XYZ file of C-alpha atoms in Angstrom:
568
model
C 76.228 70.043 62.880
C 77.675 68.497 59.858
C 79.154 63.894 59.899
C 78.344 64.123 63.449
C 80.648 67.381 64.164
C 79.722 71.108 65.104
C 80.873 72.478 62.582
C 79.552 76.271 63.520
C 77.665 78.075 66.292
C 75.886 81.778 65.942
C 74.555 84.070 68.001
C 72.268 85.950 66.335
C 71.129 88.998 67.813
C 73.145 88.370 71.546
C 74.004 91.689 73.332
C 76.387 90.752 75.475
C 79.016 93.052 76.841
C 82.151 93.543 74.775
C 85.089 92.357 76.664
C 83.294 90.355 79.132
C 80.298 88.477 77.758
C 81.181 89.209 73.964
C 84.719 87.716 74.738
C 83.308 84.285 76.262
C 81.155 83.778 73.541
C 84.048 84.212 71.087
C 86.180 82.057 72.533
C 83.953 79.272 74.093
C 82.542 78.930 71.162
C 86.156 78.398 68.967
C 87.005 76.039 71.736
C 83.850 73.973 71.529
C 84.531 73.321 67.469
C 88.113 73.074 67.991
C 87.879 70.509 70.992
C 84.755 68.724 69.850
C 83.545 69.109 73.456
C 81.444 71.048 75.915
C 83.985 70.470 78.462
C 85.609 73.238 77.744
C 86.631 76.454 80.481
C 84.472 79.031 81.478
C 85.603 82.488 81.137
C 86.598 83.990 84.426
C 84.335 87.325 85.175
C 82.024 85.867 82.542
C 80.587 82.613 84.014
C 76.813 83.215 83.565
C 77.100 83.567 80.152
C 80.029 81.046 79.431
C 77.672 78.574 81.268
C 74.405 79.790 79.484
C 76.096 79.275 75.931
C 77.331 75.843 76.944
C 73.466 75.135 77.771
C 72.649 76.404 74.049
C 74.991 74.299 72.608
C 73.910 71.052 74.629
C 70.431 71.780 73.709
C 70.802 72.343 69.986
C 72.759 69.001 69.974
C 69.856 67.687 71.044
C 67.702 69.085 69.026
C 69.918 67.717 66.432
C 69.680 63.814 67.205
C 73.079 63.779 68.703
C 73.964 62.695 71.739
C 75.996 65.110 74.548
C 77.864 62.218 76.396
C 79.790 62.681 72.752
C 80.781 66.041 73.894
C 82.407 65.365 76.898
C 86.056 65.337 76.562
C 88.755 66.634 78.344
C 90.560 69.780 76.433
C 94.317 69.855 76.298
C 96.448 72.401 78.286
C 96.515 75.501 76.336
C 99.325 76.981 77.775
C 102.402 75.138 77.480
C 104.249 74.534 80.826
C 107.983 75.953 80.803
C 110.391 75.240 83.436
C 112.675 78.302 85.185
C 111.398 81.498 85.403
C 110.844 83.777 81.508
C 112.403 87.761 81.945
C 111.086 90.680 80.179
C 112.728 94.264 80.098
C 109.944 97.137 79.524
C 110.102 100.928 79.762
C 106.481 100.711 82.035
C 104.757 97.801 83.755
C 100.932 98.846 84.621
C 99.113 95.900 86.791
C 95.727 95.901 85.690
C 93.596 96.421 82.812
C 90.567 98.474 84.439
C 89.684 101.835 83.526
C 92.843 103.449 85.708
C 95.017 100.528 84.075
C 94.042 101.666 80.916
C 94.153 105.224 81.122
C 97.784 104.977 83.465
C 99.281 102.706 79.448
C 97.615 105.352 77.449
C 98.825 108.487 78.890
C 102.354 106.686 79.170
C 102.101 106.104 75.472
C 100.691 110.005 74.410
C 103.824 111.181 76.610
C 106.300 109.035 74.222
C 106.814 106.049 76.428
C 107.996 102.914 74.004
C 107.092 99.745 75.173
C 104.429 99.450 77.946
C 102.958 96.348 78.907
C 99.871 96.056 80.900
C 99.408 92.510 83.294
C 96.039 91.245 84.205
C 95.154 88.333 86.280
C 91.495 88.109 84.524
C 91.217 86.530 80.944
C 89.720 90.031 80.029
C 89.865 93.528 80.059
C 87.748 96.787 81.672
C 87.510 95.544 85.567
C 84.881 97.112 87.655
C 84.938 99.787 85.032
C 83.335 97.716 82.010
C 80.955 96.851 84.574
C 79.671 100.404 85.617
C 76.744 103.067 85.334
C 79.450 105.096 82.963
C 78.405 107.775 85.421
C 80.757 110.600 85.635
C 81.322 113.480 88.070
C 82.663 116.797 86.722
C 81.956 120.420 87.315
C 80.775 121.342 83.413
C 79.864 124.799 82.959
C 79.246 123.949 79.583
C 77.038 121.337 80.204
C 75.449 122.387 83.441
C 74.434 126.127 81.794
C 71.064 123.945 81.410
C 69.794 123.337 84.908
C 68.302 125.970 87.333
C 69.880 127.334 90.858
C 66.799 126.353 93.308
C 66.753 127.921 96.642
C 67.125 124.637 97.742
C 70.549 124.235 95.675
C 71.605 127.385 97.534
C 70.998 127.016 101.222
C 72.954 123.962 100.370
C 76.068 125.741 99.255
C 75.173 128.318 101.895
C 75.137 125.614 104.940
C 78.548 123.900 103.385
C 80.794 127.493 103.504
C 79.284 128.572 106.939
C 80.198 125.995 109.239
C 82.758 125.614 111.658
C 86.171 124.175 109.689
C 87.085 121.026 110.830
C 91.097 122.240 110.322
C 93.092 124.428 108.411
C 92.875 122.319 104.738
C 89.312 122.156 105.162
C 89.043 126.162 106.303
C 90.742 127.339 102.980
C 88.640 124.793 100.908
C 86.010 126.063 102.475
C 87.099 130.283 101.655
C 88.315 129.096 98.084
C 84.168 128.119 97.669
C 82.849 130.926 99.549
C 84.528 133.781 96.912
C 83.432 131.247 93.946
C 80.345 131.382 95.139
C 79.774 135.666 95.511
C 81.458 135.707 92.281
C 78.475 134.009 91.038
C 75.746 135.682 92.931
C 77.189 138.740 91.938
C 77.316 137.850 88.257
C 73.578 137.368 88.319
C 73.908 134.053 86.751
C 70.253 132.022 87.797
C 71.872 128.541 86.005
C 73.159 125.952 88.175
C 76.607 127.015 90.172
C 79.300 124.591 90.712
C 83.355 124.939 90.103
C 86.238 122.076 90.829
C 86.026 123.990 94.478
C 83.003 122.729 95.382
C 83.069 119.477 94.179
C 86.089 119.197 96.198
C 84.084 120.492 99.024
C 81.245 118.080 99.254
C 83.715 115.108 98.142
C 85.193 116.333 101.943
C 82.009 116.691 103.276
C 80.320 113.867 101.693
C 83.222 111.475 102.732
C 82.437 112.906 106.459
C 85.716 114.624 106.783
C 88.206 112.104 106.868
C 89.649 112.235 102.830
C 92.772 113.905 102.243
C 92.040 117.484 101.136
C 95.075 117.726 98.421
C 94.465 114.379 96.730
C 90.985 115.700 96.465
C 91.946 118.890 94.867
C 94.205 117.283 92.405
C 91.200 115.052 91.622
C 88.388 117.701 91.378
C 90.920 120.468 89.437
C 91.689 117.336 86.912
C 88.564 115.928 86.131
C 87.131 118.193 83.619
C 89.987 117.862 81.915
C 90.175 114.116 82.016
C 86.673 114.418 80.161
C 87.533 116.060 77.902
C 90.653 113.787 77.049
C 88.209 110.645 77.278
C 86.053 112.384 74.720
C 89.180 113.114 72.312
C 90.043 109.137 72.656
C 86.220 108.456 71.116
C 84.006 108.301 74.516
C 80.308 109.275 73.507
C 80.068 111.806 76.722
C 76.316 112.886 76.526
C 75.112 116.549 77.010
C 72.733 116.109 79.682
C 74.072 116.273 83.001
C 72.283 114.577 85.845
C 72.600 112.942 89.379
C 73.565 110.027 89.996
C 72.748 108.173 93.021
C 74.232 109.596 96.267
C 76.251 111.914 93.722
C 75.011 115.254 96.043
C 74.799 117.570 93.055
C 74.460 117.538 89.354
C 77.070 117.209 87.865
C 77.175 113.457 86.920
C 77.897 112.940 82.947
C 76.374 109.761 81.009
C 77.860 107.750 78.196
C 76.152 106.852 75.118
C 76.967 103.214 75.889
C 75.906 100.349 76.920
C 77.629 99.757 81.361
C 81.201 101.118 81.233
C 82.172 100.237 77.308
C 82.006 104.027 76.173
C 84.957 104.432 78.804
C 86.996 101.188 78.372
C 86.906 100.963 74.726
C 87.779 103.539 73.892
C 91.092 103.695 75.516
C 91.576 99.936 74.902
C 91.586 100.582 71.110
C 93.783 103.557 71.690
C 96.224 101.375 73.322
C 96.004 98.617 71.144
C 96.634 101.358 68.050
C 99.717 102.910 69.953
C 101.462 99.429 70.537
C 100.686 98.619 74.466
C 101.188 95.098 74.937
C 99.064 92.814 77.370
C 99.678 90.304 78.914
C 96.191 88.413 80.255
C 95.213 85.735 82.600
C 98.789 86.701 84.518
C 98.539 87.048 88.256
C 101.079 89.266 89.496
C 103.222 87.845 92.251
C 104.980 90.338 93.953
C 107.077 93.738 93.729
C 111.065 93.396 92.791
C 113.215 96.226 94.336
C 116.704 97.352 93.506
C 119.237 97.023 96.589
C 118.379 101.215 97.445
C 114.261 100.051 97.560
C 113.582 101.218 94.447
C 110.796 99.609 93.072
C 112.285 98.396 89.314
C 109.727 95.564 88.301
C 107.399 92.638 88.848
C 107.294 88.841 89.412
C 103.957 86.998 87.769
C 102.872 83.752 87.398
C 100.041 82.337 84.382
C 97.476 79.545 85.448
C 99.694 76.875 84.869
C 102.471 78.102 86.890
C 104.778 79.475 84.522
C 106.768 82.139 86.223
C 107.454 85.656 84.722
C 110.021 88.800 86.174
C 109.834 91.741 84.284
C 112.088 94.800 84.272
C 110.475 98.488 84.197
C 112.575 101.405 83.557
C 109.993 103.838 84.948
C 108.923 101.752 88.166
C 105.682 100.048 88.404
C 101.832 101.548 88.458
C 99.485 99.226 90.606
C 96.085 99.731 89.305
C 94.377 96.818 90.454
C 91.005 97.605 91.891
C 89.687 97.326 95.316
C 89.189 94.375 97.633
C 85.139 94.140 97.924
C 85.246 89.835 96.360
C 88.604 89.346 99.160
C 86.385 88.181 102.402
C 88.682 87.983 104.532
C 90.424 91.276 104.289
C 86.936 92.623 103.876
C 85.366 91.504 107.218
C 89.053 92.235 108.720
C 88.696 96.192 107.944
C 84.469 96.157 107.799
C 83.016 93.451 110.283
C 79.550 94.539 110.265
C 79.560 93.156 106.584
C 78.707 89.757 106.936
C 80.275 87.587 104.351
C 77.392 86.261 102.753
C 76.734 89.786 101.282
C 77.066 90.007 97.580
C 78.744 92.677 95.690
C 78.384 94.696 92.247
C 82.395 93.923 91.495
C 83.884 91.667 89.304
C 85.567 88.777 90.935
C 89.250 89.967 90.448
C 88.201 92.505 93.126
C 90.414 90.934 95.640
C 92.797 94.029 97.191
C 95.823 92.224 95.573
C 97.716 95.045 95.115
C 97.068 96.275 98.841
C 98.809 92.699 99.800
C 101.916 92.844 97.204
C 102.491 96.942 98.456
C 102.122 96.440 101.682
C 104.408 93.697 102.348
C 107.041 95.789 101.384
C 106.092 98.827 103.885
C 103.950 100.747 102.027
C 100.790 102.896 104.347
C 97.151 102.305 104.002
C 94.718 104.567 105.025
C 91.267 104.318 105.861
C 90.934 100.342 105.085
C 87.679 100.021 107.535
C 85.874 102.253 104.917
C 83.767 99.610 102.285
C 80.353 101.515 100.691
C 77.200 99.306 99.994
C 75.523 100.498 97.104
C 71.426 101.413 97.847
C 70.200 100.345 94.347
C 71.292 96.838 93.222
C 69.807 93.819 92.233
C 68.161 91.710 94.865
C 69.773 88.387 95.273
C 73.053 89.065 92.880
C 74.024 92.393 93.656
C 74.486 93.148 90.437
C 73.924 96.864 88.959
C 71.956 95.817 85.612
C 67.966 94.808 85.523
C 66.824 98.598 86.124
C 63.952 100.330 83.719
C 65.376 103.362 83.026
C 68.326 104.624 80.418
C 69.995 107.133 82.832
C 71.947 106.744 85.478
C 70.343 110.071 87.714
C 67.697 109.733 90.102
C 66.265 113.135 88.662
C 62.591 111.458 87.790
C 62.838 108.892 89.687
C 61.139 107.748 93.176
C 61.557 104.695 95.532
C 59.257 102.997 97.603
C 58.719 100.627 100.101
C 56.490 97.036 99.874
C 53.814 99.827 101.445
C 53.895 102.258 98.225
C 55.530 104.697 100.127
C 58.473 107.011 100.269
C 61.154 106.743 102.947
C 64.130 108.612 102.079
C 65.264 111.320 100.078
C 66.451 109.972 96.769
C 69.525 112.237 96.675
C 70.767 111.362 100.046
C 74.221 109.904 100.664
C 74.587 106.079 99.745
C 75.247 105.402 103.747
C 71.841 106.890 104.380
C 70.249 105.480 101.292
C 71.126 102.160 102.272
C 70.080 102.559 106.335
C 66.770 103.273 105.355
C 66.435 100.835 102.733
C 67.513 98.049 105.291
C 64.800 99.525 107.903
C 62.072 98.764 105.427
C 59.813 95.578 105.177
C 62.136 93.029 103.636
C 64.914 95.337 102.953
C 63.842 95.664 99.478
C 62.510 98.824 97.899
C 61.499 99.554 94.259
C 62.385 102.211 91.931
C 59.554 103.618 90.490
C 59.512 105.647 87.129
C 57.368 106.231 84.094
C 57.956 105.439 80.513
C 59.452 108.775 79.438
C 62.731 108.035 80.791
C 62.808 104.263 79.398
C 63.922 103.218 76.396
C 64.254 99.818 74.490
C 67.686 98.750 75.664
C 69.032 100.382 78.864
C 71.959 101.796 79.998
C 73.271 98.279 80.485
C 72.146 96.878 76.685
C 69.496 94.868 78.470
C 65.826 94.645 76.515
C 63.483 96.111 79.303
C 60.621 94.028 77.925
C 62.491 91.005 78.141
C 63.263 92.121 81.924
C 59.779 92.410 82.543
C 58.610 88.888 81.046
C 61.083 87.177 83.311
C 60.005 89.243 86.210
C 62.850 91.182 87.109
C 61.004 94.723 85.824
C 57.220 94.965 86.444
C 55.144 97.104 84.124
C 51.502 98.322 83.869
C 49.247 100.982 82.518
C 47.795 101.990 85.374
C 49.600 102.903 88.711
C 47.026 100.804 90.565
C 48.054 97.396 88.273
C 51.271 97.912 89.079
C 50.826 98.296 92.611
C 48.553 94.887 92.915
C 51.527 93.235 90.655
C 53.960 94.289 93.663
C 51.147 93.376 96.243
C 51.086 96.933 97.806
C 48.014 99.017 98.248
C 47.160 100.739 95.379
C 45.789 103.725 97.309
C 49.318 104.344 98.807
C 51.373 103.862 95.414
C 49.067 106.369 93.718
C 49.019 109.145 96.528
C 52.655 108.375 96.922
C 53.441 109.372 93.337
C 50.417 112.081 93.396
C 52.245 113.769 96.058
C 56.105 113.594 94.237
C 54.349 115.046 91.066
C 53.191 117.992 93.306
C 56.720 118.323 94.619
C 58.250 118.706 91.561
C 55.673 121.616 90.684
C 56.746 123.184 93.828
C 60.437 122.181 93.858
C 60.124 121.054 97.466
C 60.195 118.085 99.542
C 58.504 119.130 102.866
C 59.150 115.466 103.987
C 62.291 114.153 103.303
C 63.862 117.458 102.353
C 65.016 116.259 98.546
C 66.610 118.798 96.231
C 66.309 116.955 93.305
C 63.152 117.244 90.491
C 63.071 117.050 87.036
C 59.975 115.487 85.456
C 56.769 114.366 86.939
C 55.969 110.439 86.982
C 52.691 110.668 84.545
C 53.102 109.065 81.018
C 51.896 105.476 80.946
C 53.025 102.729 80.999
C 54.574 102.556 84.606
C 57.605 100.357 85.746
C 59.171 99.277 89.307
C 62.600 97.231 89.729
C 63.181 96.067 92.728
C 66.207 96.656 94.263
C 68.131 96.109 97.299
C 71.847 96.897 98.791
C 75.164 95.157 97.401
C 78.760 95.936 98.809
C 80.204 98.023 95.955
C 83.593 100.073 96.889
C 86.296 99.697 98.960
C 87.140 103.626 100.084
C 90.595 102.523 101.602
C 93.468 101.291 99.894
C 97.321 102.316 99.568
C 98.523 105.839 100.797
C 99.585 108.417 98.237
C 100.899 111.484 97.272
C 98.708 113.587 94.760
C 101.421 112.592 92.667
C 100.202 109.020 92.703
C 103.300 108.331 94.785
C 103.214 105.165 97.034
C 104.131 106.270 100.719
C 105.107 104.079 103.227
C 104.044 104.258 107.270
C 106.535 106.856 107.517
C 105.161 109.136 105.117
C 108.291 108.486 102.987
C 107.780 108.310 99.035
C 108.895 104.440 98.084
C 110.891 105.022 94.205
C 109.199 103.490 91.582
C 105.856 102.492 92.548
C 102.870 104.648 91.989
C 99.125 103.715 92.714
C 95.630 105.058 90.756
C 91.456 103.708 91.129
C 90.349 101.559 93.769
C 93.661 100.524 95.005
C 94.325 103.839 96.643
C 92.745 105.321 100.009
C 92.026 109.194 100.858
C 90.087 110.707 98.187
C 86.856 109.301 98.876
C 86.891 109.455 102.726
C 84.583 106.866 104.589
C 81.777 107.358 101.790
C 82.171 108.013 98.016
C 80.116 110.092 96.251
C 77.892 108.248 93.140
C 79.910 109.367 90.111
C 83.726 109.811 91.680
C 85.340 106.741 90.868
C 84.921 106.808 87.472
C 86.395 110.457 87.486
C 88.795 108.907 89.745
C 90.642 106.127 87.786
């Protein structure tokens, strides 16, 4: 503070987010020495943190001898008001800035498109994908050469190829894995088998039969590829291959970043490089069709009600997320959610483009499908607070408030979360050892600073950190006495888990509680595996084409842990 002004504020050493934290640190903080005030907004998506540094501020002032009630006026509209409505022509409008956003303006601009322009209703960039594990689903022989073929892997491909076909799609899927599969018994390969096939098969199975078998191919054939084209953009796509929660098999892919920033940023800077233009904190409006239906642009509107129509050459791509933060469409296709349930999204989350397609015909499909995530945090929902750098449940155990086991760790979310809400307090705890923790984890949080403010507990001994947790110590330590045998024996007579890595021994020990949170919305706009928007006739509507969260029939009634990020 310099003659009574704030003349500069610093973060030193803050690790928040890029794009979402980062972003309303930046700019609060011009605003606060531009305005002279604390008044200023919070950053949409970002409010925890826009609020926290507001706090800072107030208390350094303080600190300082000054006096807050000094800091208390009003900031002047930012955006200027204009009167009629502004028009744009474009080549390509994309609606949304999340990970299928961002990869839809890219690939436009690698395949020569000019000028693409990307609308998003949020102040920032990355959607639910800045705010994910970074956990990725891809059949990598490359990669996966690593990892063994258990008996236990095989029954399971065994058991998925030898039961009765639930139709003709699903009989051919299910022929097109069974020759993979003696082509790799006879090779006399003993490393871990998998092939696009087979994902595809237990995305099917997994989703309990109700996904659309061609939009699954075209994902599972694609997504290999779309690794490796993430990787060529500057995505730091680790060589250990794991898996993730209710992922069914290993083939889920980390990134050597902190949440989803190894997937957005990249492609953001790749965007911003090739010329894609955005246009933020814009809410699109509606759809604008030619006088044949052909989709042919976009009406918007800012936060001060300035009205926008843009033109697209080559129609319109609706990438804007699912619709877990819109309670009343959620309770309208999910009821047994109750609407006090939190969720892991990001606020935006609110099915908009489901609304804007739909009132101009376009099909659904399976809308009454909405996932709850097993492993959030208790009380926000959130994803981040965990002890542990990977995503993968490989060395990993979770117990109840009794120090026991009550599930198999690699089940299904569905079941993952039906036992967890059967247990004392529907809480459970993840319980690991300290070779799979690291300083920061995989969301840039300091562990030990989670464990001082009591979201992580830690101890030396397994019997501290039971009485810490107020469970029986007896119980935690037979509990993970019994896992570490398991893993010797690469069998779970109990539960029937196929999943074992490392055993829990190296001190210290940590548990995070966690807890279920509404996290993806399965249903969303019909399409053709050509992205096409279809309408309740099964007709293709010109022009508008749908990718992520927005879309329905890939993921069935339950997606697997690792497929949406493949997805979009």
């Amino acid at each position: 503070i310099k003659d009574h002004k704030i003349s500069e504020i610093q973060t030193p050493g803050q690790r928040e987010t890029k794009f979402l934290g980062d972003t309303a640190i930046r700019e609060i903080g011009k605003d606060i020495i531009d305005y002279q005030t604390l008044n200023v907004d919070n950053i949409a998506g970002a409010t925890v943190t826009s609020t926290a540094l507001k706090t800072a501020v107030g208390e350094a002032i303080e600190k300082a001898g000054g006096n807050i009630a000094n800091f208390q006026k009003p900031v002047p509209q930012k955006i200027k008001k204009i009167d009629g409505v502004q028009k744009q022509e474009v080549d390509l409008v994309v609606v949304g800035a999340g990970g299928a956003g961002l990869s839809a303006a890219v690939t436009a601009k690698d395949l020569g498109a000019k000028n693409v322009l990307i609308v998003e209703k949020m102040p920032v960039v990355g959607g639910n994908t800045l705010r994910c594990a970074s956990a990725f689903n891809a059949a990598d022989p490359e990669r996966q050469k690593a990892l063994p073929m258990t008996d236990t892997l095989k029954d399971a491909v065994v058991k998925a190829i030898n039961e009765k076909p639930a139709n003709e799609e699903h009989k051919k899927l299910m022929a097109d894995v069974k020759a993979k599969y003696e082509a790799y018994l006879k090779s006399g390969s003993k490393t871990l088998f998998d092939c696009p096939e087979w994902h595809a098969l237990q995305t099917y199975n997994g989703g309990d039969k109700v996904g659309h078998i061609p939009l699954i191919r075209t994902y599972a054939n694609n997504v290999l590829d779309t690794l490796h084209w993430m990787q060529s953009k500057g995505s730091p796509v680790m060589d250990r291959v794991s898996q993730g929660a209710g992922a069914l098999w290993q083939r889920t892919h980390q990134l050597d970043a902190p949440a989803g920033l190894g997937l957005v940023d990249p492609l953001y800077q790749d965007a911003v490089k090739q010329g894609v233009n955005f246009k933020l904190g814009t809410r699109v409006t509606d759809l604008v069709l030619d006088k044949s239906g052909k989709v042919i642009g976009i009406t918007a509107e800012d936060k001060v009600g300035n009205k926008y129509q843009i033109l697209s050459k080559n129609g319109v791509i609706l990438a804007t997320g699912g619709y877990s933060q819109n309670k009343e469409m959620r309770q309208k296709s999910a009821p047994h959610l109750t609407p006090d349930m939190v969720s892991t999204n990001q606020p935006g989350a609110t099915g908009d483009g489901i609304t804007i397609a739909t009132r101009h015909g376009a099909d659904t499909t399976g809308m009454n499908y909405v996932q709850v995530y097993p492993l959030a945090t208790p009380g926000t929902g959130t994803l981040q607070g965990r002890a542990r750098k990977m995503s993968g449940l490989d060395d990993v155990i979770d117990v109840n408030k009794n120090g026991e086991r009550f599930v198999k760790e690699d089940a299904r979310r569905d079941e993952f979360v039906a036992a967890i809400k059967k247990q004392p307090g529907a809480v459970c705890y993840d319980i690991n050892d300290s070779s799979i923790v690291k300083p920061l984890n995989s969301f840039n949080e300091d562990v030990e600073t989670l464990v001082q403010i009591g979201r992580i507990y830690k101890a030396d001994t397994l019997a501290d950190l039971a009485k810490q947790l107020g469970m029986p110590a007896d119980k935690l330590e037979a509990t993970v006495a019994e896992f570490n045998k398991m893993v010797e024996a690469k069998n779970d007579l109990k539960f029937g888990r196929k999943l074992f890595d490392r055993q829990i021994v190296k001190a210290p020990f940590y548990a995070t509680p966690r807890a279920p949170s509404i996290h993806h919305t399965m249903g969303g706009l019909e399409i053709t595996p050509k992205a096409q928007v279809v309408d309740k006739n099964g007709k293709i509507i010109p022009g508008l084409y749908a990718a992520g969260e927005v879309t329905g029939g890939i993921h069935g009634s339950n997606r697997l842990g690792g497929n949406a990020t493949a997805d979009v």
